[in-house]
Amino acid sequence: LDLRSSSVRAASFRSLSSPFFTMFGRPPAIEKRYQEALSSLERSDARIMFFEEPVEEGAKPEDITTTMLLKAEHLVLPKVIIDYALLNCNRATKMERNWEGGATSCGNELWLRFLRPWVEEAQGAIERGDPALALGPLLAILLFCQRDDSWLTDQEEYSEWDSFEQWFTNLSEAWQTVLDLDDGVLGLVHERGSKEEGYYRWIIIVGS
């Protein structure tokens, strides 16, 4: 999958089943001001991914500023990377929610349809000499797998132990390759200086 040329559609934060995303049911005036502040931060080629609710509890519309939003833990990344991660995490979550079989068969299908292909896509981007694009599938894995551990505890992939173990090795090596890159190569530098030390440390914190 060539992430640059694929027609990746934006996925709504609200549809993710994740404790990181709590943006539900804002009053219309709050939501309107939030969207205005967000639009002033995002560019056509970049999006913000929040890892906690950016609107402070009890905030009034006039309180919601770009400064408030940037206080929340977040990443600013190229649009294609965030869109890929959110869309694919949503796809896996939807499949899991709608699965009509047993938990183990669902776990097996998650590995077949998503977890293994995501690592392969990350490896492919690295092998093509475009390691920054590996961040899309790597973030998809991170977002999906942090929800709970059923993908790990209820599946039969482990019965092929060598292949199962190699998946984790490949995942670790892909992350190491990506994190060895400069922030600018990854597209992690935002001209507004929202993270003085860059976003590299926050990716490590989120993934730990």
GROMACS .gro file of C-alpha atoms in nm:
model
  208
    1LEU     CA    1   0.000   0.000   0.000
    2ASP     CA    2   0.147   0.332  -0.108
    3LEU     CA    3   0.032   0.574   0.160
    4ARG     CA    4   0.109   0.879  -0.051
    5SER     CA    5  -0.122   0.781  -0.337
    6SER     CA    6  -0.396   0.600  -0.148
    7SER     CA    7  -0.730   0.781  -0.114
    8VAL     CA    8  -0.742   0.774   0.263
    9ARG     CA    9  -1.052   0.938   0.411
   10ALA     CA   10  -1.045   1.112   0.747
   11ALA     CA   11  -1.188   0.913   1.035
   12SER     CA   12  -1.375   1.078   1.320
   13PHE     CA   13  -1.206   1.074   1.660
   14ARG     CA   14  -1.548   1.016   1.812
   15SER     CA   15  -1.584   0.672   1.656
   16LEU     CA   16  -1.274   0.532   1.822
   17SER     CA   17  -1.326   0.305   2.120
   18SER     CA   18  -1.039   0.446   2.321
   19PRO     CA   19  -0.996   0.607   2.660
   20PHE     CA   20  -0.781   0.870   2.488
   21PHE     CA   21  -1.074   1.006   2.290
   22THR     CA   22  -1.346   1.153   2.510
   23MET     CA   23  -1.488   1.422   2.280
   24PHE     CA   24  -1.856   1.332   2.318
   25GLY     CA   25  -2.162   1.551   2.359
   26ARG     CA   26  -2.015   1.899   2.372
   27PRO     CA   27  -2.274   2.178   2.379
   28PRO     CA   28  -2.310   2.332   2.030
   29ALA     CA   29  -2.147   2.664   2.126
   30ILE     CA   30  -1.848   2.482   2.279
   31GLU     CA   31  -1.815   2.252   1.978
   32LYS     CA   32  -1.832   2.547   1.735
   33ARG     CA   33  -1.555   2.734   1.915
   34TYR     CA   34  -1.348   2.415   1.944
   35GLN     CA   35  -1.372   2.357   1.570
   36GLU     CA   36  -1.272   2.718   1.501
   37ALA     CA   37  -0.966   2.691   1.725
   38LEU     CA   38  -0.874   2.354   1.574
   39SER     CA   39  -0.903   2.489   1.220
   40SER     CA   40  -0.662   2.769   1.300
   41LEU     CA   41  -0.402   2.512   1.408
   42GLU     CA   42  -0.439   2.249   1.138
   43ARG     CA   43  -0.309   2.292   0.786
   44SER     CA   44  -0.432   2.130   0.468
   45ASP     CA   45  -0.145   1.881   0.491
   46ALA     CA   46  -0.139   1.830   0.871
   47ARG     CA   47  -0.376   1.718   1.143
   48ILE     CA   48  -0.373   1.707   1.522
   49MET     CA   49  -0.428   1.385   1.711
   50PHE     CA   50  -0.531   1.443   2.073
   51PHE     CA   51  -0.463   1.183   2.340
   52GLU     CA   52  -0.684   1.347   2.599
   53GLU     CA   53  -0.983   1.581   2.597
   54PRO     CA   54  -0.846   1.920   2.486
   55VAL     CA   55  -1.142   2.127   2.611
   56GLU     CA   56  -1.100   2.189   2.981
   57GLU     CA   57  -1.390   2.098   3.207
   58GLY     CA   58  -1.619   2.394   3.272
   59ALA     CA   59  -1.474   2.599   2.987
   60LYS     CA   60  -1.690   2.867   2.827
   61PRO     CA   61  -1.679   2.929   2.451
   62GLU     CA   62  -1.462   3.237   2.498
   63ASP     CA   63  -1.213   3.029   2.699
   64ILE     CA   64  -1.142   2.789   2.415
   65THR     CA   65  -0.826   2.903   2.243
   66THR     CA   66  -0.542   2.743   2.054
   67THR     CA   67  -0.336   2.776   2.372
   68MET     CA   68  -0.588   2.564   2.562
   69LEU     CA   69  -0.594   2.296   2.293
   70LEU     CA   70  -0.217   2.272   2.277
   71LYS     CA   71  -0.198   2.209   2.652
   72ALA     CA   72  -0.353   1.866   2.593
   73GLU     CA   73  -0.122   1.581   2.501
   74HIS     CA   74  -0.122   1.559   2.123
   75LEU     CA   75   0.071   1.501   1.806
   76VAL     CA   76   0.078   1.712   1.492
   77LEU     CA   77   0.149   1.489   1.194
   78PRO     CA   78   0.108   1.485   0.817
   79LYS     CA   79  -0.259   1.437   0.733
   80VAL     CA   80  -0.201   1.114   0.539
   81ILE     CA   81  -0.043   0.950   0.845
   82ILE     CA   82  -0.314   1.044   1.096
   83ASP     CA   83  -0.591   0.966   0.848
   84TYR     CA   84  -0.442   0.623   0.782
   85ALA     CA   85  -0.401   0.542   1.152
   86LEU     CA   86  -0.752   0.652   1.251
   87LEU     CA   87  -0.929   0.497   0.953
   88ASN     CA   88  -0.761   0.160   0.998
   89CYS     CA   89  -0.804   0.156   1.375
   90ASN     CA   90  -1.174   0.224   1.316
   91ARG     CA   91  -1.195  -0.061   1.065
   92ALA     CA   92  -1.047  -0.309   1.312
   93THR     CA   93  -1.266  -0.181   1.596
   94LYS     CA   94  -1.580  -0.209   1.381
   95MET     CA   95  -1.496  -0.566   1.281
   96GLU     CA   96  -1.437  -0.664   1.643
   97ARG     CA   97  -1.764  -0.507   1.761
   98ASN     CA   98  -1.969  -0.671   1.488
   99TRP     CA   99  -1.807  -1.016   1.506
  100GLU     CA  100  -2.071  -1.286   1.539
  101GLY     CA  101  -1.840  -1.577   1.612
  102GLY     CA  102  -1.637  -1.665   1.919
  103ALA     CA  103  -1.373  -1.447   2.081
  104THR     CA  104  -1.086  -1.668   1.967
  105SER     CA  105  -1.195  -1.670   1.603
  106CYS     CA  106  -1.229  -1.292   1.625
  107GLY     CA  107  -0.874  -1.264   1.759
  108ASN     CA  108  -0.747  -1.483   1.476
  109GLU     CA  109  -0.923  -1.265   1.219
  110LEU     CA  110  -0.780  -0.947   1.371
  111TRP     CA  111  -0.431  -1.084   1.322
  112LEU     CA  112  -0.505  -1.200   0.968
  113ARG     CA  113  -0.684  -0.886   0.851
  114PHE     CA  114  -0.508  -0.611   1.042
  115LEU     CA  115  -0.220  -0.678   1.279
  116ARG     CA  116   0.003  -0.872   1.040
  117PRO     CA  117  -0.075  -0.651   0.736
  118TRP     CA  118  -0.007  -0.334   0.934
  119VAL     CA  119   0.343  -0.451   1.025
  120GLU     CA  120   0.401  -0.562   0.667
  121GLU     CA  121   0.294  -0.220   0.540
  122ALA     CA  122   0.532  -0.049   0.784
  123GLN     CA  123   0.815  -0.276   0.670
  124GLY     CA  124   0.727  -0.210   0.308
  125ALA     CA  125   0.749   0.166   0.355
  126ILE     CA  126   1.090   0.126   0.520
  127GLU     CA  127   1.215  -0.107   0.244
  128ARG     CA  128   1.099   0.141  -0.023
  129GLY     CA  129   1.318   0.404   0.139
  130ASP     CA  130   1.028   0.605   0.281
  131PRO     CA  131   1.035   0.515   0.652
  132ALA     CA  132   0.834   0.820   0.762
  133LEU     CA  133   0.524   0.664   0.602
  134ALA     CA  134   0.566   0.360   0.827
  135LEU     CA  135   0.434   0.577   1.109
  136GLY     CA  136   0.075   0.541   0.976
  137PRO     CA  137   0.041   0.165   1.027
  138LEU     CA  138   0.253   0.177   1.342
  139LEU     CA  139   0.016   0.432   1.498
  140ALA     CA  140  -0.281   0.219   1.387
  141ILE     CA  141  -0.136  -0.071   1.586
  142LEU     CA  142  -0.072   0.154   1.884
  143LEU     CA  143  -0.421   0.303   1.885
  144PHE     CA  144  -0.596  -0.031   1.843
  145CYS     CA  145  -0.387  -0.244   2.076
  146GLN     CA  146  -0.387  -0.004   2.372
  147ARG     CA  147  -0.767  -0.041   2.409
  148ASP     CA  148  -0.746  -0.384   2.571
  149ASP     CA  149  -0.536  -0.700   2.544
  150SER     CA  150  -0.789  -0.937   2.385
  151TRP     CA  151  -0.596  -0.923   2.056
  152LEU     CA  152  -0.308  -1.083   2.247
  153THR     CA  153  -0.478  -1.309   2.502
  154ASP     CA  154  -0.752  -1.469   2.290
  155GLN     CA  155  -0.611  -1.591   1.960
  156GLU     CA  156  -0.433  -1.894   1.813
  157GLU     CA  157  -0.150  -1.715   1.636
  158TYR     CA  158   0.082  -1.818   1.916
  159SER     CA  159   0.053  -2.183   1.804
  160GLU     CA  160   0.294  -2.090   1.523
  161TRP     CA  161   0.538  -1.956   1.775
  162ASP     CA  162   0.826  -1.862   1.544
  163SER     CA  163   0.597  -1.654   1.324
  164PHE     CA  164   0.419  -1.506   1.627
  165GLU     CA  165   0.747  -1.407   1.791
  166GLN     CA  166   0.882  -1.265   1.465
  167TRP     CA  167   0.584  -1.027   1.443
  168PHE     CA  168   0.693  -0.856   1.764
  169THR     CA  169   1.054  -0.844   1.646
  170ASN     CA  170   0.948  -0.687   1.316
  171LEU     CA  171   0.725  -0.437   1.498
  172SER     CA  172   1.005  -0.335   1.733
  173GLU     CA  173   1.254  -0.297   1.449
  174ALA     CA  174   1.009  -0.085   1.249
  175TRP     CA  175   0.950   0.146   1.546
  176GLN     CA  176   1.323   0.175   1.605
  177THR     CA  177   1.383   0.269   1.243
  178VAL     CA  178   1.111   0.534   1.255
  179LEU     CA  179   1.220   0.678   1.591
  180ASP     CA  180   1.579   0.706   1.467
  181LEU     CA  181   1.459   0.966   1.215
  182ASP     CA  182   1.469   1.337   1.286
  183ASP     CA  183   1.140   1.501   1.386
  184GLY     CA  184   1.138   1.702   1.065
  185VAL     CA  185   1.165   1.389   0.848
  186LEU     CA  186   0.864   1.242   1.030
  187GLY     CA  187   0.669   1.562   0.986
  188LEU     CA  188   0.658   1.612   1.363
  189VAL     CA  189   0.772   1.972   1.360
  190HIS     CA  190   0.489   2.226   1.373
  191GLU     CA  191   0.565   2.588   1.293
  192ARG     CA  192   0.366   2.707   1.595
  193GLY     CA  193   0.612   2.539   1.827
  194SER     CA  194   0.347   2.345   2.016
  195LYS     CA  195   0.601   2.108   2.168
  196GLU     CA  196   0.927   2.283   2.254
  197GLU     CA  197   1.119   1.956   2.277
  198GLY     CA  198   0.954   1.809   1.967
  199TYR     CA  199   0.710   1.518   1.959
  200TYR     CA  200   0.962   1.233   1.965
  201ARG     CA  201   0.942   1.186   2.341
  202TRP     CA  202   0.562   1.185   2.339
  203ILE     CA  203   0.550   0.901   2.082
  204ILE     CA  204   0.772   0.697   2.314
  205ILE     CA  205   0.552   0.779   2.616
  206VAL     CA  206   0.231   0.685   2.432
  207GLY     CA  207   0.383   0.360   2.313
  208SER     CA  208   0.526   0.251   2.645
   0.00000   0.00000   0.00000
